Each structure stands twice: as structure tokens, then as C-alpha cells.
Amino acid sequence: MPDVPLTWEEVARSYGRKIYNFAYRLTANTDDAADLTQEVLLRVKRGLASYEPGSFEGWLWRITRNAFLDEVRRRQRRPTVPLPDRDDRFHPGSTPSPDEVLAAIRLDENTQNALLKLPYEFREAVVMCDVIGLSYEEIAAACGVPVGTVRSRIHRGRRQLRELIG
Amino acid sequence: MHSGELISAYLDGELSRAEELELVVHLEGCVACRMDLADVQSARSAVRSLPILDAPGWLWPADAARRQVVRKRPAAVMAAATAALLVMVIGLATWLAPSPVLEMEYADIAVTHGARVVQDGTPTSGGLAEMATLIRGVGAE
């Protein structure tokens, strides 16, 4: 992980997709996810000039988290649950049957719906860990909480998810 | 005592070596924690198997730059159109400017056809307007 990001373009290329997926898994809405990603990239662009080398991941995800919470406060609306845009799990060349595709989409929908029902702090921690792949320490830095709290949120989030998924 | 939160951290490789050993020993003798481990592992796998989605291309710098070019395109078209119009105006003005040859032609035509050259209103810039005047004069005779 870079301590000093080189340029905004590199940050956008390296992290944009992750930011988008983070936003999408929290909202289940492609438009909201795109808007949020754009907002985060704008904030990154403005913030890079004053960025002081340290935990870049923590800095970036703190910006992402703040942008998300600001947007939620601004809109105060319920997220919708569209189908996933695309399923990358099917490799080119493999030809899953329509039933397999539908089953996978239903599973994804179940999981996504369950995520949306989690308390925000749990959902955020689970998504940062299991979708984005951040370490507990990075999540703690992004959320401004101790690592022990992250550990607790992830575990409780997963247990609730398991009950919700069934 | 159940291991609780240690289970998720164990799956994520976030335990210290000592914590990990402690948990493994505990799991061997605790059915409830083994079930908890299976549940948590199932939820973890479900989220991790969600597809990674592609963001819209317009979010990225290269595409954003292209979008800016596209947005600037009308300005470029306007500049080109202005330049083309300027060339046309200059060409037209050059063509319309009175020339000695044309003046002489008027006189020749008047003499040859006995036409009366009439110019309406203020002096014209010549060219097309004067030719129209001349033709009208020819028809009047």
C-alpha cells in the first residue's frame, strides 16, 4: 500500500473500482454507487495536496466513509435493490446453464438483501473486510474505532447475516 | 467460556499466534463454537463470493478526459465554422469588389445594347448588385 499516492489519476485507477463496489454493496444502487465514487474521487483530488504520508488506505477509506455518510444524511432515502449489473464469477469460455445463472443471481440477491438489513456499522465493517479486503487495522483507521471494535462488528455482522440469509 | 469474536478474526488471519492456539484448543472441545465457526464461515463466504462489479467507465480519468474533449468539441466546431465563414467572406468580398475590367464591361454593354445603366439608391458595392441593376436596365430599353 503506498504511503504517498503519486497522482490522482493513479489513485482513481487503483481504487476507483473498490470504492464503487464498497458503495454498491452498502446501497445496492448503481447510480448511488457511481455518484458516491465520483464524490470520493473529487474529495481525493482536493485532499491529495494536503495529504501527509501515513496510512493511505486509512485516509482513503475515511474519505470514502465520510462521503457515504454525508450522502446518506443528504438524501435520507431508502436504497433500492436492483439485480447485479454483471456476474464476474463466470469465466469467459465457461457456459453456465440459465438455471445456474439464475441460482447464482438469487444467492447474490439474498446476500445483498441481508447486507442491507444489517446495522450500518456492521454492514460497513463486513463490506470493508469481505468485499474490499481491508485489514482490521485499516478498517479501524477508516472508521476511527479501536481494532477490538472492528473485530466485534465483523463477527456480529456475520452472525446476523447468517441468520438473515437462512 | 466461548470464543465468540475470536472466530471471525481467526478466519481473517487477524489473531495473534497465542490467540490462535488458544482458539484451536477451545474449538476441539466446544461443539457450540464449532457451529458458530461454520455459521460465520458461511456468511463470510457468501459476501466474499459476491461479484466484483465494474464501475461506469465515465468515472475514470481517461474517460473523464475524453468526456471533456467531447464537451469541448462544439467549441472546436464553432472555431472551424468561423474560420470557414471568414474565408468565404473574404472570398466574396474579393469577388464583389469593383474591378476595372467589370467597369469596362458595363460601359461596353451599355454602348453595345444602348442600355441605360440605372443604379438604385446608394452606390452599391458592385458585383452581383450592379449586375442585377444592369440587367434591369437592359430590359427597360
PDB file of C-alpha atoms in Angstrom:
ATOM      1  CA  MET A   1       0.000   0.000   0.000  1.00  0.00           C
ATOM      2  CA  PRO A   2       1.503   3.329  -0.995  1.00  0.00           C
ATOM      3  CA  ASP A   3       2.409   5.832   1.679  1.00  0.00           C
ATOM      4  CA  VAL A   4       2.451   8.593  -0.892  1.00  0.00           C
ATOM      5  CA  PRO A   5      -0.015   8.396  -3.735  1.00  0.00           C
ATOM      6  CA  LEU A   6       1.582   9.577  -6.924  1.00  0.00           C
ATOM      7  CA  THR A   7      -1.246  11.212  -8.768  1.00  0.00           C
ATOM      8  CA  TRP A   8      -4.970  11.488  -8.571  1.00  0.00           C
ATOM      9  CA  GLU A   9      -5.286   9.507 -11.792  1.00  0.00           C
ATOM     10  CA  GLU A  10      -3.360   6.627 -10.258  1.00  0.00           C
ATOM     11  CA  VAL A  11      -5.492   6.703  -7.159  1.00  0.00           C
ATOM     12  CA  ALA A  12      -8.609   6.685  -9.319  1.00  0.00           C
ATOM     13  CA  ARG A  13      -7.347   3.794 -11.400  1.00  0.00           C
ATOM     14  CA  SER A  14      -6.144   1.762  -8.426  1.00  0.00           C
ATOM     15  CA  TYR A  15      -9.000   2.319  -6.041  1.00  0.00           C
ATOM     16  CA  GLY A  16     -11.954   3.548  -8.067  1.00  0.00           C
ATOM     17  CA  ARG A  17     -13.379   0.107  -8.652  1.00  0.00           C
ATOM     18  CA  LYS A  18     -13.035  -0.796  -4.984  1.00  0.00           C
ATOM     19  CA  ILE A  19     -14.727   2.414  -3.944  1.00  0.00           C
ATOM     20  CA  TYR A  20     -17.532   1.731  -6.379  1.00  0.00           C
ATOM     21  CA  ASN A  21     -18.016  -1.807  -5.057  1.00  0.00           C
ATOM     22  CA  PHE A  22     -17.924  -0.590  -1.468  1.00  0.00           C
ATOM     23  CA  ALA A  23     -20.629   1.937  -2.290  1.00  0.00           C
ATOM     24  CA  TYR A  24     -22.677  -0.537  -4.253  1.00  0.00           C
ATOM     25  CA  ARG A  25     -22.657  -3.151  -1.500  1.00  0.00           C
ATOM     26  CA  LEU A  26     -23.760  -0.571   1.030  1.00  0.00           C
ATOM     27  CA  THR A  27     -26.536   0.830  -1.139  1.00  0.00           C
ATOM     28  CA  ALA A  28     -27.387  -1.822  -3.760  1.00  0.00           C
ATOM     29  CA  ASN A  29     -27.927   1.029  -6.189  1.00  0.00           C
ATOM     30  CA  THR A  30     -25.700   1.555  -9.222  1.00  0.00           C
ATOM     31  CA  ASP A  31     -26.484   5.257  -9.614  1.00  0.00           C
ATOM     32  CA  ASP A  32     -25.821   5.992  -5.962  1.00  0.00           C
ATOM     33  CA  ALA A  33     -22.633   3.970  -6.104  1.00  0.00           C
ATOM     34  CA  ALA A  34     -21.430   5.896  -9.157  1.00  0.00           C
ATOM     35  CA  ASP A  35     -22.333   9.248  -7.600  1.00  0.00           C
ATOM     36  CA  LEU A  36     -20.548   8.343  -4.404  1.00  0.00           C
ATOM     37  CA  THR A  37     -17.462   7.141  -6.256  1.00  0.00           C
ATOM     38  CA  GLN A  38     -17.341  10.392  -8.172  1.00  0.00           C
ATOM     39  CA  GLU A  39     -17.721  12.375  -4.960  1.00  0.00           C
ATOM     40  CA  VAL A  40     -14.949  10.395  -3.275  1.00  0.00           C
ATOM     41  CA  LEU A  41     -12.605  10.888  -6.222  1.00  0.00           C
ATOM     42  CA  LEU A  42     -13.293  14.618  -6.140  1.00  0.00           C
ATOM     43  CA  ARG A  43     -12.532  14.739  -2.431  1.00  0.00           C
ATOM     44  CA  VAL A  44      -9.362  12.739  -3.012  1.00  0.00           C
ATOM     45  CA  LYS A  45      -8.321  15.170  -5.726  1.00  0.00           C
ATOM     46  CA  ARG A  46      -8.834  18.104  -3.399  1.00  0.00           C
ATOM     47  CA  GLY A  47      -7.221  16.330  -0.477  1.00  0.00           C
ATOM     48  CA  LEU A  48      -4.108  14.957  -2.150  1.00  0.00           C
ATOM     49  CA  ALA A  49      -2.339  18.300  -1.997  1.00  0.00           C
ATOM     50  CA  SER A  50      -2.570  18.325   1.780  1.00  0.00           C
ATOM     51  CA  TYR A  51      -2.117  14.590   2.278  1.00  0.00           C
ATOM     52  CA  GLU A  52       0.628  13.742   4.736  1.00  0.00           C
ATOM     53  CA  PRO A  53       2.316  10.365   4.283  1.00  0.00           C
ATOM     54  CA  GLY A  54       0.903   7.798   6.645  1.00  0.00           C
ATOM     55  CA  SER A  55      -1.768   5.195   6.246  1.00  0.00           C
ATOM     56  CA  PHE A  56      -3.000   5.944   2.762  1.00  0.00           C
ATOM     57  CA  GLU A  57      -5.635   3.207   2.956  1.00  0.00           C
ATOM     58  CA  GLY A  58      -6.925   4.597   6.207  1.00  0.00           C
ATOM     59  CA  TRP A  59      -7.029   8.096   4.732  1.00  0.00           C
ATOM     60  CA  LEU A  60      -8.761   6.987   1.557  1.00  0.00           C
ATOM     61  CA  TRP A  61     -11.393   4.858   3.246  1.00  0.00           C
ATOM     62  CA  ARG A  62     -12.046   7.507   5.839  1.00  0.00           C
ATOM     63  CA  ILE A  63     -12.827   9.876   2.969  1.00  0.00           C
ATOM     64  CA  THR A  64     -14.995   7.217   1.358  1.00  0.00           C
ATOM     65  CA  ARG A  65     -16.854   6.522   4.564  1.00  0.00           C
ATOM     66  CA  ASN A  66     -17.406  10.212   5.280  1.00  0.00           C
ATOM     67  CA  ALA A  67     -18.604  10.829   1.744  1.00  0.00           C
ATOM     68  CA  PHE A  68     -21.036   7.954   2.073  1.00  0.00           C
ATOM     69  CA  LEU A  69     -22.397   9.139   5.410  1.00  0.00           C
ATOM     70  CA  ASP A  70     -22.697  12.712   4.113  1.00  0.00           C
ATOM     71  CA  GLU A  71     -24.608  11.458   1.116  1.00  0.00           C
ATOM     72  CA  VAL A  72     -26.900   9.338   3.273  1.00  0.00           C
ATOM     73  CA  ARG A  73     -27.630  12.294   5.501  1.00  0.00           C
ATOM     74  CA  ARG A  74     -28.268  14.455   2.461  1.00  0.00           C
ATOM     75  CA  ARG A  75     -30.607  12.126   0.703  1.00  0.00           C
ATOM     76  CA  GLN A  76     -32.251  10.342   3.584  1.00  0.00           C
ATOM     77  CA  ARG A  77     -33.864   7.865   1.304  1.00  0.00           C
ATOM     78  CA  ARG A  78     -34.182   4.145   1.297  1.00  0.00           C
ATOM     79  CA  PRO A  79     -31.912   2.203  -1.022  1.00  0.00           C
ATOM     80  CA  THR A  80     -33.344   0.018  -3.718  1.00  0.00           C
ATOM     81  CA  VAL A  81     -32.218  -3.453  -4.586  1.00  0.00           C
ATOM     82  CA  PRO A  82     -31.593  -3.941  -8.295  1.00  0.00           C
ATOM     83  CA  LEU A  83     -30.069  -7.031  -9.805  1.00  0.00           C
ATOM     84  CA  PRO A  84     -26.301  -7.064 -10.039  1.00  0.00           C
ATOM     85  CA  ASP A  85     -25.067  -5.468 -13.257  1.00  0.00           C
ATOM     86  CA  ARG A  86     -22.864  -8.339 -14.114  1.00  0.00           C
ATOM     87  CA  ASP A  87     -21.588 -11.561 -12.671  1.00  0.00           C
ATOM     88  CA  ASP A  88     -17.811 -11.837 -12.922  1.00  0.00           C
ATOM     89  CA  ARG A  89     -17.658 -15.229 -11.376  1.00  0.00           C
ATOM     90  CA  PHE A  90     -18.380 -16.869 -14.691  1.00  0.00           C
ATOM     91  CA  HIS A  91     -15.153 -17.090 -16.570  1.00  0.00           C
ATOM     92  CA  PRO A  92     -15.059 -16.480 -20.298  1.00  0.00           C
ATOM     93  CA  GLY A  93     -15.363 -19.779 -22.046  1.00  0.00           C
ATOM     94  CA  SER A  94     -17.411 -21.442 -19.342  1.00  0.00           C
ATOM     95  CA  THR A  95     -21.042 -21.743 -20.236  1.00  0.00           C
ATOM     96  CA  PRO A  96     -23.217 -21.909 -17.136  1.00  0.00           C
ATOM     97  CA  SER A  97     -26.744 -23.028 -17.765  1.00  0.00           C
ATOM     98  CA  PRO A  98     -29.537 -20.482 -17.378  1.00  0.00           C
ATOM     99  CA  ASP A  99     -30.590 -22.252 -14.178  1.00  0.00           C
ATOM    100  CA  GLU A 100     -27.100 -21.897 -12.756  1.00  0.00           C
ATOM    101  CA  VAL A 101     -27.014 -18.224 -13.634  1.00  0.00           C
ATOM    102  CA  LEU A 102     -30.398 -17.600 -12.049  1.00  0.00           C
ATOM    103  CA  ALA A 103     -29.435 -19.552  -8.940  1.00  0.00           C
ATOM    104  CA  ALA A 104     -26.251 -17.507  -8.572  1.00  0.00           C
ATOM    105  CA  ILE A 105     -28.158 -14.266  -9.023  1.00  0.00           C
ATOM    106  CA  ARG A 106     -30.698 -15.336  -6.398  1.00  0.00           C
ATOM    107  CA  LEU A 107     -27.888 -16.150  -3.986  1.00  0.00           C
ATOM    108  CA  ASP A 108     -26.313 -12.778  -4.630  1.00  0.00           C
ATOM    109  CA  GLU A 109     -29.648 -11.084  -4.109  1.00  0.00           C
ATOM    110  CA  ASN A 110     -30.179 -12.904  -0.843  1.00  0.00           C
ATOM    111  CA  THR A 111     -26.771 -11.884   0.386  1.00  0.00           C
ATOM    112  CA  GLN A 112     -27.195  -8.298  -0.794  1.00  0.00           C
ATOM    113  CA  ASN A 113     -30.612  -8.033   0.839  1.00  0.00           C
ATOM    114  CA  ALA A 114     -29.220  -9.428   4.048  1.00  0.00           C
ATOM    115  CA  LEU A 115     -26.370  -6.915   3.957  1.00  0.00           C
ATOM    116  CA  LEU A 116     -28.841  -4.071   3.649  1.00  0.00           C
ATOM    117  CA  LYS A 117     -30.640  -5.258   6.771  1.00  0.00           C
ATOM    118  CA  LEU A 118     -27.528  -5.137   8.931  1.00  0.00           C
ATOM    119  CA  PRO A 119     -26.998  -2.167  11.234  1.00  0.00           C
ATOM    120  CA  TYR A 120     -24.812   0.308   9.353  1.00  0.00           C
ATOM    121  CA  GLU A 121     -21.698  -0.194  11.489  1.00  0.00           C
ATOM    122  CA  PHE A 122     -21.811  -3.947  10.972  1.00  0.00           C
ATOM    123  CA  ARG A 123     -22.533  -3.681   7.257  1.00  0.00           C
ATOM    124  CA  GLU A 124     -19.712  -1.231   6.746  1.00  0.00           C
ATOM    125  CA  ALA A 125     -17.211  -3.388   8.622  1.00  0.00           C
ATOM    126  CA  VAL A 126     -18.237  -6.568   6.813  1.00  0.00           C
ATOM    127  CA  VAL A 127     -18.090  -4.905   3.388  1.00  0.00           C
ATOM    128  CA  MET A 128     -14.721  -3.314   4.092  1.00  0.00           C
ATOM    129  CA  CYS A 129     -13.368  -6.674   5.203  1.00  0.00           C
ATOM    130  CA  ASP A 130     -15.007  -9.143   2.805  1.00  0.00           C
ATOM    131  CA  VAL A 131     -15.616  -7.051  -0.312  1.00  0.00           C
ATOM    132  CA  ILE A 132     -12.741  -4.563  -0.231  1.00  0.00           C
ATOM    133  CA  GLY A 133     -10.259  -6.789   1.586  1.00  0.00           C
ATOM    134  CA  LEU A 134      -9.086  -4.284   4.189  1.00  0.00           C
ATOM    135  CA  SER A 135      -7.295  -5.472   7.302  1.00  0.00           C
ATOM    136  CA  TYR A 136      -8.851  -4.899  10.718  1.00  0.00           C
ATOM    137  CA  GLU A 137      -6.283  -2.215  11.362  1.00  0.00           C
ATOM    138  CA  GLU A 138      -7.187  -0.391   8.144  1.00  0.00           C
ATOM    139  CA  ILE A 139     -10.875  -0.631   8.941  1.00  0.00           C
ATOM    140  CA  ALA A 140     -10.200   0.712  12.417  1.00  0.00           C
ATOM    141  CA  ALA A 141      -8.286   3.647  10.934  1.00  0.00           C
ATOM    142  CA  ALA A 142     -11.035   4.346   8.414  1.00  0.00           C
ATOM    143  CA  CYS A 143     -13.836   4.197  10.974  1.00  0.00           C
ATOM    144  CA  GLY A 144     -11.934   5.831  13.802  1.00  0.00           C
ATOM    145  CA  VAL A 145     -12.535   2.975  16.254  1.00  0.00           C
ATOM    146  CA  PRO A 146     -10.250   0.500  18.054  1.00  0.00           C
ATOM    147  CA  VAL A 147      -9.331  -2.762  16.341  1.00  0.00           C
ATOM    148  CA  GLY A 148     -11.269  -4.630  19.018  1.00  0.00           C
ATOM    149  CA  THR A 149     -14.426  -2.821  17.963  1.00  0.00           C
ATOM    150  CA  VAL A 150     -13.817  -3.798  14.346  1.00  0.00           C
ATOM    151  CA  ARG A 151     -13.374  -7.403  15.381  1.00  0.00           C
ATOM    152  CA  SER A 152     -16.640  -7.314  17.272  1.00  0.00           C
ATOM    153  CA  ARG A 153     -18.580  -5.587  14.477  1.00  0.00           C
ATOM    154  CA  ILE A 154     -17.392  -8.023  11.842  1.00  0.00           C
ATOM    155  CA  HIS A 155     -18.211 -11.054  13.930  1.00  0.00           C
ATOM    156  CA  ARG A 156     -21.633  -9.843  14.981  1.00  0.00           C
ATOM    157  CA  GLY A 157     -22.348  -8.699  11.445  1.00  0.00           C
ATOM    158  CA  ARG A 158     -21.534 -12.110  10.044  1.00  0.00           C
ATOM    159  CA  ARG A 159     -23.642 -13.894  12.637  1.00  0.00           C
ATOM    160  CA  GLN A 160     -26.619 -11.692  11.807  1.00  0.00           C
ATOM    161  CA  LEU A 161     -26.000 -12.215   8.114  1.00  0.00           C
ATOM    162  CA  ARG A 162     -26.051 -15.951   8.588  1.00  0.00           C
ATOM    163  CA  GLU A 163     -29.448 -15.722  10.255  1.00  0.00           C
ATOM    164  CA  LEU A 164     -30.786 -13.386   7.578  1.00  0.00           C
ATOM    165  CA  ILE A 165     -29.518 -15.469   4.671  1.00  0.00           C
ATOM    166  CA  GLY A 166     -31.008 -18.603   6.239  1.00  0.00           C
TER     167      GLY A 166
ATOM    168  CA  MET B   1     -16.279 -19.717  28.022  1.00  0.00           C
ATOM    169  CA  HIS B   2     -16.968 -19.401  24.292  1.00  0.00           C
ATOM    170  CA  SER B   3     -14.535 -17.790  21.915  1.00  0.00           C
ATOM    171  CA  GLY B   4     -17.037 -15.534  20.200  1.00  0.00           C
ATOM    172  CA  GLU B   5     -15.334 -12.722  18.325  1.00  0.00           C
ATOM    173  CA  LEU B   6     -12.090 -14.614  18.043  1.00  0.00           C
ATOM    174  CA  ILE B   7     -13.742 -16.868  15.474  1.00  0.00           C
ATOM    175  CA  SER B   8     -14.142 -14.213  12.768  1.00  0.00           C
ATOM    176  CA  ALA B   9     -10.705 -12.839  13.442  1.00  0.00           C
ATOM    177  CA  TYR B  10      -9.349 -16.381  13.179  1.00  0.00           C
ATOM    178  CA  LEU B  11     -10.938 -16.831   9.753  1.00  0.00           C
ATOM    179  CA  ASP B  12      -9.474 -13.498   8.647  1.00  0.00           C
ATOM    180  CA  GLY B  13      -5.989 -14.282   9.894  1.00  0.00           C
ATOM    181  CA  GLU B  14      -6.240 -11.428  12.375  1.00  0.00           C
ATOM    182  CA  LEU B  15      -5.340 -13.325  15.548  1.00  0.00           C
ATOM    183  CA  SER B  16      -2.015 -13.322  17.250  1.00  0.00           C
ATOM    184  CA  ARG B  17      -0.258 -16.662  17.379  1.00  0.00           C
ATOM    185  CA  ALA B  18      -1.186 -17.069  21.043  1.00  0.00           C
ATOM    186  CA  GLU B  19      -4.848 -16.269  20.413  1.00  0.00           C
ATOM    187  CA  GLU B  20      -4.950 -18.664  17.511  1.00  0.00           C
ATOM    188  CA  LEU B  21      -3.546 -21.538  19.574  1.00  0.00           C
ATOM    189  CA  GLU B  22      -5.982 -20.804  22.332  1.00  0.00           C
ATOM    190  CA  LEU B  23      -8.908 -20.843  19.930  1.00  0.00           C
ATOM    191  CA  VAL B  24      -7.880 -24.050  18.190  1.00  0.00           C
ATOM    192  CA  VAL B  25      -7.643 -25.830  21.518  1.00  0.00           C
ATOM    193  CA  HIS B  26     -11.019 -24.467  22.553  1.00  0.00           C
ATOM    194  CA  LEU B  27     -12.700 -25.493  19.299  1.00  0.00           C
ATOM    195  CA  GLU B  28     -11.629 -29.091  19.762  1.00  0.00           C
ATOM    196  CA  GLY B  29     -13.743 -29.354  22.838  1.00  0.00           C
ATOM    197  CA  CYS B  30     -16.630 -26.978  22.132  1.00  0.00           C
ATOM    198  CA  VAL B  31     -19.428 -28.005  19.788  1.00  0.00           C
ATOM    199  CA  ALA B  32     -21.211 -24.646  20.082  1.00  0.00           C
ATOM    200  CA  CYS B  33     -18.127 -22.739  18.930  1.00  0.00           C
ATOM    201  CA  ARG B  34     -17.570 -25.159  16.066  1.00  0.00           C
ATOM    202  CA  MET B  35     -21.145 -24.497  14.936  1.00  0.00           C
ATOM    203  CA  ASP B  36     -20.560 -20.799  15.351  1.00  0.00           C
ATOM    204  CA  LEU B  37     -17.444 -21.117  13.223  1.00  0.00           C
ATOM    205  CA  ALA B  38     -19.404 -22.897  10.484  1.00  0.00           C
ATOM    206  CA  ASP B  39     -22.122 -20.211  10.501  1.00  0.00           C
ATOM    207  CA  VAL B  40     -19.695 -17.335  10.391  1.00  0.00           C
ATOM    208  CA  GLN B  41     -17.660 -19.039   7.695  1.00  0.00           C
ATOM    209  CA  SER B  42     -20.807 -19.481   5.612  1.00  0.00           C
ATOM    210  CA  ALA B  43     -21.747 -15.785   5.876  1.00  0.00           C
ATOM    211  CA  ARG B  44     -18.177 -14.751   5.152  1.00  0.00           C
ATOM    212  CA  SER B  45     -18.090 -16.923   2.030  1.00  0.00           C
ATOM    213  CA  ALA B  46     -21.424 -15.567   0.820  1.00  0.00           C
ATOM    214  CA  VAL B  47     -20.213 -11.968   0.964  1.00  0.00           C
ATOM    215  CA  ARG B  48     -16.826 -12.807  -0.486  1.00  0.00           C
ATOM    216  CA  SER B  49     -18.428 -14.596  -3.417  1.00  0.00           C
ATOM    217  CA  LEU B  50     -20.432 -11.532  -4.429  1.00  0.00           C
ATOM    218  CA  PRO B  51     -19.314 -10.466  -7.896  1.00  0.00           C
ATOM    219  CA  ILE B  52     -16.944  -7.545  -8.186  1.00  0.00           C
ATOM    220  CA  LEU B  53     -18.775  -5.053 -10.344  1.00  0.00           C
ATOM    221  CA  ASP B  54     -17.375  -2.787 -12.998  1.00  0.00           C
ATOM    222  CA  ALA B  55     -17.970   0.873 -12.346  1.00  0.00           C
ATOM    223  CA  PRO B  56     -19.230   3.051 -15.200  1.00  0.00           C
ATOM    224  CA  GLY B  57     -16.334   3.941 -17.493  1.00  0.00           C
ATOM    225  CA  TRP B  58     -17.007   7.654 -17.285  1.00  0.00           C
ATOM    226  CA  LEU B  59     -15.740   7.694 -13.718  1.00  0.00           C
ATOM    227  CA  TRP B  60     -12.131   7.104 -14.700  1.00  0.00           C
ATOM    228  CA  PRO B  61      -9.668   9.843 -15.581  1.00  0.00           C
ATOM    229  CA  ALA B  62      -9.052   8.718 -19.177  1.00  0.00           C
ATOM    230  CA  ASP B  63     -12.754   8.627 -19.916  1.00  0.00           C
ATOM    231  CA  ALA B  64     -13.328  11.799 -17.984  1.00  0.00           C
ATOM    232  CA  ALA B  65     -10.688  13.448 -20.159  1.00  0.00           C
ATOM    233  CA  ARG B  66     -12.400  12.118 -23.260  1.00  0.00           C
ATOM    234  CA  ARG B  67     -15.679  13.474 -21.986  1.00  0.00           C
ATOM    235  CA  GLN B  68     -14.043  16.862 -21.585  1.00  0.00           C
ATOM    236  CA  VAL B  69     -12.822  16.655 -25.160  1.00  0.00           C
ATOM    237  CA  VAL B  70     -16.319  15.764 -26.266  1.00  0.00           C
ATOM    238  CA  ARG B  71     -17.673  18.687 -24.315  1.00  0.00           C
ATOM    239  CA  LYS B  72     -15.097  20.942 -25.942  1.00  0.00           C
ATOM    240  CA  ARG B  73     -15.883  19.641 -29.381  1.00  0.00           C
ATOM    241  CA  PRO B  74     -18.674  22.168 -30.089  1.00  0.00           C
ATOM    242  CA  ALA B  75     -16.229  24.984 -29.397  1.00  0.00           C
ATOM    243  CA  ALA B  76     -13.776  23.480 -31.866  1.00  0.00           C
ATOM    244  CA  VAL B  77     -16.520  23.127 -34.432  1.00  0.00           C
ATOM    245  CA  MET B  78     -17.518  26.746 -33.881  1.00  0.00           C
ATOM    246  CA  ALA B  79     -13.941  27.865 -34.385  1.00  0.00           C
ATOM    247  CA  ALA B  80     -13.658  25.879 -37.604  1.00  0.00           C
ATOM    248  CA  ALA B  81     -17.009  27.204 -38.816  1.00  0.00           C
ATOM    249  CA  THR B  82     -15.938  30.750 -38.005  1.00  0.00           C
ATOM    250  CA  ALA B  83     -12.718  30.274 -39.917  1.00  0.00           C
ATOM    251  CA  ALA B  84     -14.597  28.840 -42.888  1.00  0.00           C
ATOM    252  CA  LEU B  85     -17.058  31.733 -42.790  1.00  0.00           C
ATOM    253  CA  LEU B  86     -14.203  34.194 -42.664  1.00  0.00           C
ATOM    254  CA  VAL B  87     -12.636  32.628 -45.742  1.00  0.00           C
ATOM    255  CA  MET B  88     -15.992  32.793 -47.525  1.00  0.00           C
ATOM    256  CA  VAL B  89     -16.487  36.437 -46.575  1.00  0.00           C
ATOM    257  CA  ILE B  90     -13.008  37.351 -47.717  1.00  0.00           C
ATOM    258  CA  GLY B  91     -13.524  35.434 -50.947  1.00  0.00           C
ATOM    259  CA  LEU B  92     -16.898  37.016 -51.519  1.00  0.00           C
ATOM    260  CA  ALA B  93     -15.621  40.479 -50.752  1.00  0.00           C
ATOM    261  CA  THR B  94     -12.758  39.961 -53.159  1.00  0.00           C
ATOM    262  CA  TRP B  95     -15.146  38.743 -55.791  1.00  0.00           C
ATOM    263  CA  LEU B  96     -17.627  41.540 -55.165  1.00  0.00           C
ATOM    264  CA  ALA B  97     -15.051  44.301 -55.131  1.00  0.00           C
ATOM    265  CA  PRO B  98     -15.361  46.547 -58.222  1.00  0.00           C
ATOM    266  CA  SER B  99     -12.726  45.776 -60.766  1.00  0.00           C
ATOM    267  CA  PRO B 100     -11.589  47.867 -63.744  1.00  0.00           C
ATOM    268  CA  VAL B 101     -12.481  45.012 -66.049  1.00  0.00           C
ATOM    269  CA  LEU B 102     -16.049  44.907 -64.755  1.00  0.00           C
ATOM    270  CA  GLU B 103     -16.407  48.679 -65.014  1.00  0.00           C
ATOM    271  CA  MET B 104     -15.278  48.474 -68.572  1.00  0.00           C
ATOM    272  CA  GLU B 105     -17.732  45.682 -69.283  1.00  0.00           C
ATOM    273  CA  TYR B 106     -20.598  47.842 -68.030  1.00  0.00           C
ATOM    274  CA  ALA B 107     -19.624  50.575 -70.433  1.00  0.00           C
ATOM    275  CA  ASP B 108     -19.230  48.141 -73.320  1.00  0.00           C
ATOM    276  CA  ILE B 109     -22.597  46.564 -72.664  1.00  0.00           C
ATOM    277  CA  ALA B 110     -24.260  49.969 -72.456  1.00  0.00           C
ATOM    278  CA  VAL B 111     -22.739  51.016 -75.713  1.00  0.00           C
ATOM    279  CA  THR B 112     -23.399  47.717 -77.467  1.00  0.00           C
ATOM    280  CA  HIS B 113     -27.030  47.393 -76.356  1.00  0.00           C
ATOM    281  CA  GLY B 114     -27.860  51.001 -75.845  1.00  0.00           C
ATOM    282  CA  ALA B 115     -28.879  50.200 -72.318  1.00  0.00           C
ATOM    283  CA  ARG B 116     -29.268  52.802 -69.643  1.00  0.00           C
ATOM    284  CA  VAL B 117     -27.431  51.825 -66.587  1.00  0.00           C
ATOM    285  CA  VAL B 118     -29.527  52.606 -63.583  1.00  0.00           C
ATOM    286  CA  GLN B 119     -28.288  52.347 -60.100  1.00  0.00           C
ATOM    287  CA  ASP B 120     -30.895  52.329 -57.393  1.00  0.00           C
ATOM    288  CA  GLY B 121     -30.292  54.177 -54.188  1.00  0.00           C
ATOM    289  CA  THR B 122     -26.869  54.470 -52.746  1.00  0.00           C
ATOM    290  CA  PRO B 123     -23.867  53.347 -54.586  1.00  0.00           C
ATOM    291  CA  THR B 124     -23.580  49.605 -54.477  1.00  0.00           C
ATOM    292  CA  SER B 125     -20.537  47.661 -53.728  1.00  0.00           C
ATOM    293  CA  GLY B 126     -20.619  46.318 -57.234  1.00  0.00           C
ATOM    294  CA  GLY B 127     -20.665  42.718 -58.288  1.00  0.00           C
ATOM    295  CA  LEU B 128     -23.967  40.930 -58.053  1.00  0.00           C
ATOM    296  CA  ALA B 129     -25.993  44.021 -57.137  1.00  0.00           C
ATOM    297  CA  GLU B 130     -24.633  46.015 -60.030  1.00  0.00           C
ATOM    298  CA  MET B 131     -25.188  43.143 -62.407  1.00  0.00           C
ATOM    299  CA  ALA B 132     -28.821  42.958 -61.329  1.00  0.00           C
ATOM    300  CA  THR B 133     -29.128  46.708 -61.923  1.00  0.00           C
ATOM    301  CA  LEU B 134     -27.541  46.386 -65.323  1.00  0.00           C
ATOM    302  CA  ILE B 135     -29.839  43.581 -66.419  1.00  0.00           C
ATOM    303  CA  ARG B 136     -32.847  45.586 -65.284  1.00  0.00           C
ATOM    304  CA  GLY B 137     -31.592  48.483 -67.361  1.00  0.00           C
ATOM    305  CA  VAL B 138     -31.207  46.285 -70.416  1.00  0.00           C
ATOM    306  CA  GLY B 139     -34.769  45.031 -70.086  1.00  0.00           C
ATOM    307  CA  ALA B 140     -36.049  48.611 -69.836  1.00  0.00           C
ATOM    308  CA  GLU B 141     -34.855  49.611 -73.306  1.00  0.00           C
TER     309      GLU B 141
END
